[in-house]
Amino acid sequence: METLFLTPTDENLALAAKALREGQLVGMPTETVYGLGADALNESAVRAIFAAKGRPADNPLIVHVPTIEAAEPLCYIDKRARRVMEHFCPGPLTLLLPKKPIIPQVVNAGLPSVAIRIPSHPVARKLLELSGVPVAAPSANTSGKPSPTTAQHVLDDLSGKLHSVIDGGSCEVGLESTVIDMTREVPTVLRPGGITPDMLLSVLDEVAVAESVLRPLKDGEKALSPGMLYKHYAPKGTLTLVKGEPARVQSLMKRLYHATQQEGKSVQLFAFAEHLPAYEGCNVKCIGSLGQPETIARQLFAVLRQADAEGIDVLYSEVVAAEGVGLAVMNRLSRAAGFRTIDADQEG
Ligand code: TXA
Ligand code: MG
């Protein structure tokens, strides 16, 4: 199948909405990352999502709807969840809620909960409204690769495996939505994103953050969110994070850079805008500004994909404090690095 690359005109959105209703796969922009959408109530269409991505069947999907009303037939929404939805939706937040029987097992891996998201991207909203069906959509990348933040990224991974991709420009947030489990007594963030725990505390008495957010699962530990089981966001090259006092980090990164070059490997450094002058003469990529961590979120996946395109063997990256949006950045960066971290303060 030749995948159509669609600009978001009324005509093209109607075409994509029709494809969704007919059980086909459509790549859609959202404010977080691009999604690979299919009619959530059509089992064979949902199976096609798993096949296209090479995604394990036990990793459940998020169901996208345009409004809270459209979510009502799919899940039970108590007062507390409604408060969260009314405050943060549409937006980069996904709520795990008790599912209603209409959700096919293939969507949520047979779990008692279903993940619901109301995206704010105008193109996604229009497509959801026009299609009239709830849309199951994981990130539109090959399983394990960094999520796509442009329509071209979707084509790079999945061209020929979907009906069409709608070009909605670069994603504003750049990292996947915050996933909060609202079925627990204490609502728990399973995946950090653009909506931070502090923001959630404005409408909830308590918010927990799953401990596994910043570390690998221990042997035999059960993942709260199946997606956390899998290797994620990984570039082809070997990425290592370097933490510590900035001057020590910079000096260690430069030493590692030159040592790696001596081994005949291609090497790249990821650094924040404020630190770029320290790496003069090195192959260095800016991954955003420390002063504005949302710029790091927005660029991270594109920079990882770019390193792949350039065939980089070895990567070293600076790190940001795991606070606010920085928590989401460090969650993705740690996984992309397979949790490999060097402490520059210890290395001397
Ligand atoms: O921003 C986003 O959330 C994007 C856009 C397209 O909406 N979607 C996305 O989907 O990131 P995906 O499939 O790549 O990640 C969904 C995550 C996975 O870690 C999955 O395991 C978890 O949500 N999840 C979904 N349903 C769940 C459930 N019922 N219980 C626990 N975890 C669930
Ligand atoms: Mg994903």
PDB file of C-alpha atoms in Angstrom, residues 80-309:
ATOM      1  CA  ARG A  80     -12.310  12.761  41.043  1.00  0.00           C
ATOM      2  CA  ALA A  81     -11.442  11.662  37.496  1.00  0.00           C
ATOM      3  CA  ARG A  82     -13.967  14.099  36.062  1.00  0.00           C
ATOM      4  CA  ARG A  83     -12.299  16.944  37.950  1.00  0.00           C
ATOM      5  CA  VAL A  84      -8.934  16.009  36.454  1.00  0.00           C
ATOM      6  CA  MET A  85     -10.401  15.725  32.961  1.00  0.00           C
ATOM      7  CA  GLU A  86     -12.257  19.015  33.195  1.00  0.00           C
ATOM      8  CA  HIS A  87      -9.040  20.744  34.241  1.00  0.00           C
ATOM      9  CA  PHE A  88      -6.446  19.153  31.927  1.00  0.00           C
ATOM     10  CA  CYS A  89      -8.354  17.841  28.913  1.00  0.00           C
ATOM     11  CA  PRO A  90      -7.954  18.443  26.087  1.00  0.00           C
ATOM     12  CA  GLY A  91      -4.222  18.202  26.682  1.00  0.00           C
ATOM     13  CA  PRO A  92      -1.171  15.941  27.080  1.00  0.00           C
ATOM     14  CA  LEU A  93      -2.683  13.700  29.772  1.00  0.00           C
ATOM     15  CA  THR A  94      -3.893  10.081  29.677  1.00  0.00           C
ATOM     16  CA  LEU A  95      -6.111   8.672  32.420  1.00  0.00           C
ATOM     17  CA  LEU A  96      -6.384   4.983  33.300  1.00  0.00           C
ATOM     18  CA  LEU A  97     -10.030   4.396  34.191  1.00  0.00           C
ATOM     19  CA  PRO A  98     -12.140   1.274  34.811  1.00  0.00           C
ATOM     20  CA  LYS A  99     -13.188   0.059  31.373  1.00  0.00           C
ATOM     21  CA  LYS A 100     -16.691  -0.641  30.156  1.00  0.00           C
ATOM     22  CA  PRO A 101     -17.437  -3.915  28.320  1.00  0.00           C
ATOM     23  CA  ILE A 102     -17.457  -2.246  24.886  1.00  0.00           C
ATOM     24  CA  ILE A 103     -13.608  -2.065  24.874  1.00  0.00           C
ATOM     25  CA  PRO A 104     -12.225  -5.075  22.973  1.00  0.00           C
ATOM     26  CA  GLN A 105      -9.581  -7.050  24.917  1.00  0.00           C
ATOM     27  CA  VAL A 106      -7.078  -6.524  22.130  1.00  0.00           C
ATOM     28  CA  VAL A 107      -7.045  -2.763  22.891  1.00  0.00           C
ATOM     29  CA  ASN A 108      -6.128  -2.938  26.577  1.00  0.00           C
ATOM     30  CA  ALA A 109      -4.460  -6.361  26.770  1.00  0.00           C
ATOM     31  CA  GLY A 110      -7.395  -7.695  28.776  1.00  0.00           C
ATOM     32  CA  LEU A 111      -6.716  -5.373  31.743  1.00  0.00           C
ATOM     33  CA  PRO A 112      -9.558  -4.027  33.916  1.00  0.00           C
ATOM     34  CA  SER A 113      -8.628  -0.454  32.959  1.00  0.00           C
ATOM     35  CA  VAL A 114      -8.553   1.472  29.712  1.00  0.00           C
ATOM     36  CA  ALA A 115      -6.326   4.463  28.903  1.00  0.00           C
ATOM     37  CA  ILE A 116      -8.285   7.521  27.733  1.00  0.00           C
ATOM     38  CA  ARG A 117      -6.850  10.669  26.177  1.00  0.00           C
ATOM     39  CA  ILE A 118      -8.416  13.828  24.744  1.00  0.00           C
ATOM     40  CA  PRO A 119      -5.725  15.465  22.599  1.00  0.00           C
ATOM     41  CA  SER A 120      -5.636  19.237  22.116  1.00  0.00           C
ATOM     42  CA  HIS A 121      -4.004  19.353  18.676  1.00  0.00           C
ATOM     43  CA  PRO A 122      -6.599  20.943  16.374  1.00  0.00           C
ATOM     44  CA  VAL A 123      -5.950  18.415  13.589  1.00  0.00           C
ATOM     45  CA  ALA A 124      -6.371  15.453  15.940  1.00  0.00           C
ATOM     46  CA  ARG A 125      -9.553  16.948  17.357  1.00  0.00           C
ATOM     47  CA  LYS A 126     -11.024  17.534  13.931  1.00  0.00           C
ATOM     48  CA  LEU A 127     -10.126  14.021  12.772  1.00  0.00           C
ATOM     49  CA  LEU A 128     -11.664  12.454  15.905  1.00  0.00           C
ATOM     50  CA  GLU A 129     -14.843  14.470  15.457  1.00  0.00           C
ATOM     51  CA  LEU A 130     -15.148  13.683  11.757  1.00  0.00           C
ATOM     52  CA  SER A 131     -14.471   9.969  12.212  1.00  0.00           C
ATOM     53  CA  GLY A 132     -17.064   9.591  14.972  1.00  0.00           C
ATOM     54  CA  VAL A 133     -15.196   6.560  16.370  1.00  0.00           C
ATOM     55  CA  PRO A 134     -12.881   6.272  19.390  1.00  0.00           C
ATOM     56  CA  VAL A 135      -9.346   5.993  18.031  1.00  0.00           C
ATOM     57  CA  ALA A 136      -6.794   3.620  19.552  1.00  0.00           C
ATOM     58  CA  ALA A 137      -3.359   5.091  18.908  1.00  0.00           C
ATOM     59  CA  PRO A 138       0.107   4.279  20.190  1.00  0.00           C
ATOM     60  CA  SER A 139       3.013   6.463  19.144  1.00  0.00           C
ATOM     61  CA  ALA A 140       3.532   5.973  15.391  1.00  0.00           C
ATOM     62  CA  ASN A 141       7.076   4.583  15.592  1.00  0.00           C
ATOM     63  CA  THR A 142       8.483   1.112  15.123  1.00  0.00           C
ATOM     64  CA  SER A 143       8.385  -0.473  18.591  1.00  0.00           C
ATOM     65  CA  GLY A 144      11.504   0.450  20.592  1.00  0.00           C
ATOM     66  CA  LYS A 145      12.472   3.486  18.456  1.00  0.00           C
ATOM     67  CA  PRO A 146      12.113   7.113  19.565  1.00  0.00           C
ATOM     68  CA  SER A 147       8.555   8.389  19.134  1.00  0.00           C
ATOM     69  CA  PRO A 148       7.838  10.457  16.001  1.00  0.00           C
ATOM     70  CA  THR A 149       7.443  14.217  16.367  1.00  0.00           C
ATOM     71  CA  THR A 150       7.020  14.986  12.643  1.00  0.00           C
ATOM     72  CA  ALA A 151       4.982  13.370   9.853  1.00  0.00           C
ATOM     73  CA  GLN A 152       8.263  12.519   8.116  1.00  0.00           C
ATOM     74  CA  HIS A 153       9.382  10.484  11.175  1.00  0.00           C
ATOM     75  CA  VAL A 154       6.172   8.436  10.796  1.00  0.00           C
ATOM     76  CA  LEU A 155       6.940   7.730   7.146  1.00  0.00           C
ATOM     77  CA  ASP A 156      10.575   6.904   7.980  1.00  0.00           C
ATOM     78  CA  ASP A 157       9.351   4.087  10.255  1.00  0.00           C
ATOM     79  CA  LEU A 158       6.049   2.931   8.828  1.00  0.00           C
ATOM     80  CA  SER A 159       5.708   3.973   5.177  1.00  0.00           C
ATOM     81  CA  GLY A 160       3.615   1.383   3.309  1.00  0.00           C
ATOM     82  CA  LYS A 161       2.057   0.056   6.500  1.00  0.00           C
ATOM     83  CA  LEU A 162      -0.662   2.689   6.922  1.00  0.00           C
ATOM     84  CA  HIS A 163      -3.304   4.336   4.755  1.00  0.00           C
ATOM     85  CA  SER A 164      -2.104   7.884   5.326  1.00  0.00           C
ATOM     86  CA  VAL A 165      -0.293  10.298   7.584  1.00  0.00           C
ATOM     87  CA  ILE A 166      -1.630  13.787   8.183  1.00  0.00           C
ATOM     88  CA  ASP A 167       1.009  16.497   8.417  1.00  0.00           C
ATOM     89  CA  GLY A 168       0.323  18.655  11.459  1.00  0.00           C
ATOM     90  CA  GLY A 169       3.829  20.085  11.793  1.00  0.00           C
ATOM     91  CA  SER A 170       6.291  19.463  14.650  1.00  0.00           C
ATOM     92  CA  CYS A 171       4.702  18.365  17.924  1.00  0.00           C
ATOM     93  CA  GLU A 172       4.526  21.113  20.517  1.00  0.00           C
ATOM     94  CA  VAL A 173       5.246  19.001  23.635  1.00  0.00           C
ATOM     95  CA  GLY A 174       7.494  16.437  21.941  1.00  0.00           C
ATOM     96  CA  LEU A 175       7.235  13.693  24.601  1.00  0.00           C
ATOM     97  CA  GLU A 176       4.310  11.316  25.095  1.00  0.00           C
ATOM     98  CA  SER A 177       1.444  12.238  27.409  1.00  0.00           C
ATOM     99  CA  THR A 178       1.581  11.914  31.170  1.00  0.00           C
ATOM    100  CA  VAL A 179      -0.135   8.617  32.117  1.00  0.00           C
ATOM    101  CA  ILE A 180      -1.960   8.734  35.453  1.00  0.00           C
ATOM    102  CA  ASP A 181      -3.620   5.669  36.959  1.00  0.00           C
ATOM    103  CA  MET A 182      -6.916   6.948  38.380  1.00  0.00           C
ATOM    104  CA  THR A 183      -8.055   3.462  39.442  1.00  0.00           C
ATOM    105  CA  ARG A 184      -5.779   3.544  42.510  1.00  0.00           C
ATOM    106  CA  GLU A 185      -6.640   5.017  45.861  1.00  0.00           C
ATOM    107  CA  VAL A 186      -3.776   7.458  45.377  1.00  0.00           C
ATOM    108  CA  PRO A 187      -3.670   8.521  41.726  1.00  0.00           C
ATOM    109  CA  THR A 188      -0.281   7.431  40.402  1.00  0.00           C
ATOM    110  CA  VAL A 189       1.790   8.811  37.532  1.00  0.00           C
ATOM    111  CA  LEU A 190       3.098   5.800  35.604  1.00  0.00           C
ATOM    112  CA  ARG A 191       4.694   7.815  32.809  1.00  0.00           C
ATOM    113  CA  PRO A 192       5.726  11.456  33.334  1.00  0.00           C
ATOM    114  CA  GLY A 193       4.980  13.976  30.579  1.00  0.00           C
ATOM    115  CA  GLY A 194       4.016  17.573  29.939  1.00  0.00           C
ATOM    116  CA  ILE A 195       1.464  17.601  32.771  1.00  0.00           C
ATOM    117  CA  THR A 196       3.678  17.403  35.871  1.00  0.00           C
ATOM    118  CA  PRO A 197       2.795  15.908  39.290  1.00  0.00           C
ATOM    119  CA  ASP A 198       2.783  19.461  40.714  1.00  0.00           C
ATOM    120  CA  MET A 199       0.232  20.547  38.150  1.00  0.00           C
ATOM    121  CA  LEU A 200      -1.945  17.515  38.975  1.00  0.00           C
ATOM    122  CA  LEU A 201      -1.807  18.446  42.668  1.00  0.00           C
ATOM    123  CA  SER A 202      -3.801  21.568  41.833  1.00  0.00           C
ATOM    124  CA  VAL A 203      -6.911  19.366  41.496  1.00  0.00           C
ATOM    125  CA  LEU A 204      -5.963  16.202  43.446  1.00  0.00           C
ATOM    126  CA  ASP A 205      -5.246  15.865  47.184  1.00  0.00           C
ATOM    127  CA  GLU A 206      -2.468  13.358  46.573  1.00  0.00           C
ATOM    128  CA  VAL A 207      -0.408  12.225  43.592  1.00  0.00           C
ATOM    129  CA  ALA A 208       2.133   9.395  43.668  1.00  0.00           C
ATOM    130  CA  VAL A 209       4.862   8.864  41.073  1.00  0.00           C
ATOM    131  CA  ALA A 210       5.703   5.256  40.222  1.00  0.00           C
ATOM    132  CA  GLU A 211       9.153   4.486  41.522  1.00  0.00           C
ATOM    133  CA  SER A 212      10.152   2.808  38.267  1.00  0.00           C
ATOM    134  CA  VAL A 213       9.949   6.151  36.437  1.00  0.00           C
ATOM    135  CA  LEU A 214      13.686   6.804  36.837  1.00  0.00           C
ATOM    136  CA  ARG A 215      15.151   3.340  37.230  1.00  0.00           C
ATOM    137  CA  PRO A 216      15.018  -0.014  35.484  1.00  0.00           C
ATOM    138  CA  LEU A 217      12.584  -2.653  36.747  1.00  0.00           C
ATOM    139  CA  LYS A 218      14.136  -5.046  39.222  1.00  0.00           C
ATOM    140  CA  ASP A 219      14.284  -8.773  38.409  1.00  0.00           C
ATOM    141  CA  GLY A 220      10.794 -10.197  38.715  1.00  0.00           C
ATOM    142  CA  GLU A 221       9.198  -6.800  39.403  1.00  0.00           C
ATOM    143  CA  LYS A 222       5.817  -6.349  37.742  1.00  0.00           C
ATOM    144  CA  ALA A 223       5.477  -3.250  35.543  1.00  0.00           C
ATOM    145  CA  LEU A 224       2.545  -1.036  36.530  1.00  0.00           C
ATOM    146  CA  SER A 225       2.394   0.049  32.937  1.00  0.00           C
ATOM    147  CA  PRO A 226       3.345  -2.745  30.536  1.00  0.00           C
ATOM    148  CA  GLY A 227       5.076  -0.232  28.243  1.00  0.00           C
ATOM    149  CA  MET A 228       7.726   0.270  30.916  1.00  0.00           C
ATOM    150  CA  LEU A 229       8.852  -3.326  30.474  1.00  0.00           C
ATOM    151  CA  TYR A 230      10.248  -2.771  27.060  1.00  0.00           C
ATOM    152  CA  LYS A 231      13.435  -1.183  25.843  1.00  0.00           C
ATOM    153  CA  HIS A 232      12.389   2.232  24.682  1.00  0.00           C
ATOM    154  CA  TYR A 233      13.374   5.330  22.775  1.00  0.00           C
ATOM    155  CA  ALA A 234      16.721   3.798  21.942  1.00  0.00           C
ATOM    156  CA  PRO A 235      18.966   5.228  19.233  1.00  0.00           C
ATOM    157  CA  LYS A 236      21.107   2.764  17.252  1.00  0.00           C
ATOM    158  CA  GLY A 237      24.308   4.200  18.736  1.00  0.00           C
ATOM    159  CA  THR A 238      25.322   3.637  22.360  1.00  0.00           C
ATOM    160  CA  LEU A 239      24.159   6.549  24.517  1.00  0.00           C
ATOM    161  CA  THR A 240      25.661   7.275  27.945  1.00  0.00           C
ATOM    162  CA  LEU A 241      24.514  10.035  30.315  1.00  0.00           C
ATOM    163  CA  VAL A 242      27.058  12.128  32.192  1.00  0.00           C
ATOM    164  CA  LYS A 243      25.905  13.752  35.422  1.00  0.00           C
ATOM    165  CA  GLY A 244      27.597  15.952  37.996  1.00  0.00           C
ATOM    166  CA  GLU A 245      28.865  19.462  38.481  1.00  0.00           C
ATOM    167  CA  PRO A 246      28.718  21.243  35.056  1.00  0.00           C
ATOM    168  CA  ALA A 247      32.440  22.059  34.685  1.00  0.00           C
ATOM    169  CA  ARG A 248      33.374  18.451  35.551  1.00  0.00           C
ATOM    170  CA  VAL A 249      30.714  17.095  33.185  1.00  0.00           C
ATOM    171  CA  GLN A 250      32.043  19.241  30.353  1.00  0.00           C
ATOM    172  CA  SER A 251      35.625  18.214  30.904  1.00  0.00           C
ATOM    173  CA  LEU A 252      34.728  14.498  31.149  1.00  0.00           C
ATOM    174  CA  MET A 253      32.485  14.643  28.061  1.00  0.00           C
ATOM    175  CA  LYS A 254      35.349  16.170  26.062  1.00  0.00           C
ATOM    176  CA  ARG A 255      37.780  13.522  27.279  1.00  0.00           C
ATOM    177  CA  LEU A 256      35.333  10.738  26.399  1.00  0.00           C
ATOM    178  CA  TYR A 257      34.728  12.366  23.023  1.00  0.00           C
ATOM    179  CA  HIS A 258      38.389  12.376  22.063  1.00  0.00           C
ATOM    180  CA  ALA A 259      39.011   8.882  23.442  1.00  0.00           C
ATOM    181  CA  THR A 260      36.107   7.513  21.406  1.00  0.00           C
ATOM    182  CA  GLN A 261      37.357   9.268  18.292  1.00  0.00           C
ATOM    183  CA  GLN A 262      40.767   7.677  18.822  1.00  0.00           C
ATOM    184  CA  GLU A 263      39.044   4.286  18.670  1.00  0.00           C
ATOM    185  CA  GLY A 264      37.878   5.208  15.162  1.00  0.00           C
ATOM    186  CA  LYS A 265      34.212   5.504  16.109  1.00  0.00           C
ATOM    187  CA  SER A 266      31.845   8.316  15.171  1.00  0.00           C
ATOM    188  CA  VAL A 267      30.838  10.209  18.281  1.00  0.00           C
ATOM    189  CA  GLN A 268      28.430  13.006  19.148  1.00  0.00           C
ATOM    190  CA  LEU A 269      27.743  15.024  22.290  1.00  0.00           C
ATOM    191  CA  PHE A 270      24.288  16.200  23.416  1.00  0.00           C
ATOM    192  CA  ALA A 271      24.506  19.451  25.365  1.00  0.00           C
ATOM    193  CA  PHE A 272      22.309  22.296  26.518  1.00  0.00           C
ATOM    194  CA  ALA A 273      22.356  25.646  24.711  1.00  0.00           C
ATOM    195  CA  GLU A 274      23.995  27.337  27.706  1.00  0.00           C
ATOM    196  CA  HIS A 275      26.982  24.930  27.572  1.00  0.00           C
ATOM    197  CA  LEU A 276      27.664  24.773  23.828  1.00  0.00           C
ATOM    198  CA  PRO A 277      30.739  27.057  23.897  1.00  0.00           C
ATOM    199  CA  ALA A 278      32.484  24.547  26.187  1.00  0.00           C
ATOM    200  CA  TYR A 279      32.425  21.921  23.433  1.00  0.00           C
ATOM    201  CA  GLU A 280      33.956  23.976  20.640  1.00  0.00           C
ATOM    202  CA  GLY A 281      35.588  21.757  18.033  1.00  0.00           C
ATOM    203  CA  CYS A 282      33.478  18.718  18.963  1.00  0.00           C
ATOM    204  CA  ASN A 283      30.531  17.248  17.052  1.00  0.00           C
ATOM    205  CA  VAL A 284      27.906  18.569  19.469  1.00  0.00           C
ATOM    206  CA  LYS A 285      24.102  18.780  19.166  1.00  0.00           C
ATOM    207  CA  CYS A 286      22.055  21.280  21.119  1.00  0.00           C
ATOM    208  CA  ILE A 287      19.199  19.489  22.906  1.00  0.00           C
ATOM    209  CA  GLY A 288      17.439  22.613  24.164  1.00  0.00           C
ATOM    210  CA  SER A 289      17.900  25.155  26.904  1.00  0.00           C
ATOM    211  CA  LEU A 290      18.371  24.394  30.604  1.00  0.00           C
ATOM    212  CA  GLY A 291      16.476  27.597  31.345  1.00  0.00           C
ATOM    213  CA  GLN A 292      13.493  26.278  29.358  1.00  0.00           C
ATOM    214  CA  PRO A 293      13.262  22.505  29.878  1.00  0.00           C
ATOM    215  CA  GLU A 294      10.178  22.315  27.634  1.00  0.00           C
ATOM    216  CA  THR A 295      12.525  23.022  24.695  1.00  0.00           C
ATOM    217  CA  ILE A 296      14.465  19.855  25.624  1.00  0.00           C
ATOM    218  CA  ALA A 297      11.230  17.829  25.656  1.00  0.00           C
ATOM    219  CA  ARG A 298      10.321  19.228  22.247  1.00  0.00           C
ATOM    220  CA  GLN A 299      13.648  18.332  20.580  1.00  0.00           C
ATOM    221  CA  LEU A 300      14.815  15.159  22.294  1.00  0.00           C
ATOM    222  CA  PHE A 301      13.296  12.526  20.017  1.00  0.00           C
ATOM    223  CA  ALA A 302      14.186  14.413  16.825  1.00  0.00           C
ATOM    224  CA  VAL A 303      17.801  14.712  17.981  1.00  0.00           C
ATOM    225  CA  LEU A 304      17.962  10.974  18.764  1.00  0.00           C
ATOM    226  CA  ARG A 305      16.550  10.162  15.325  1.00  0.00           C
ATOM    227  CA  GLN A 306      18.988  12.580  13.685  1.00  0.00           C
ATOM    228  CA  ALA A 307      21.933  10.822  15.347  1.00  0.00           C
ATOM    229  CA  ASP A 308      20.687   7.552  13.824  1.00  0.00           C
ATOM    230  CA  ALA A 309      20.383   9.164  10.409  1.00  0.00           C
TER     231      ALA A 309
END
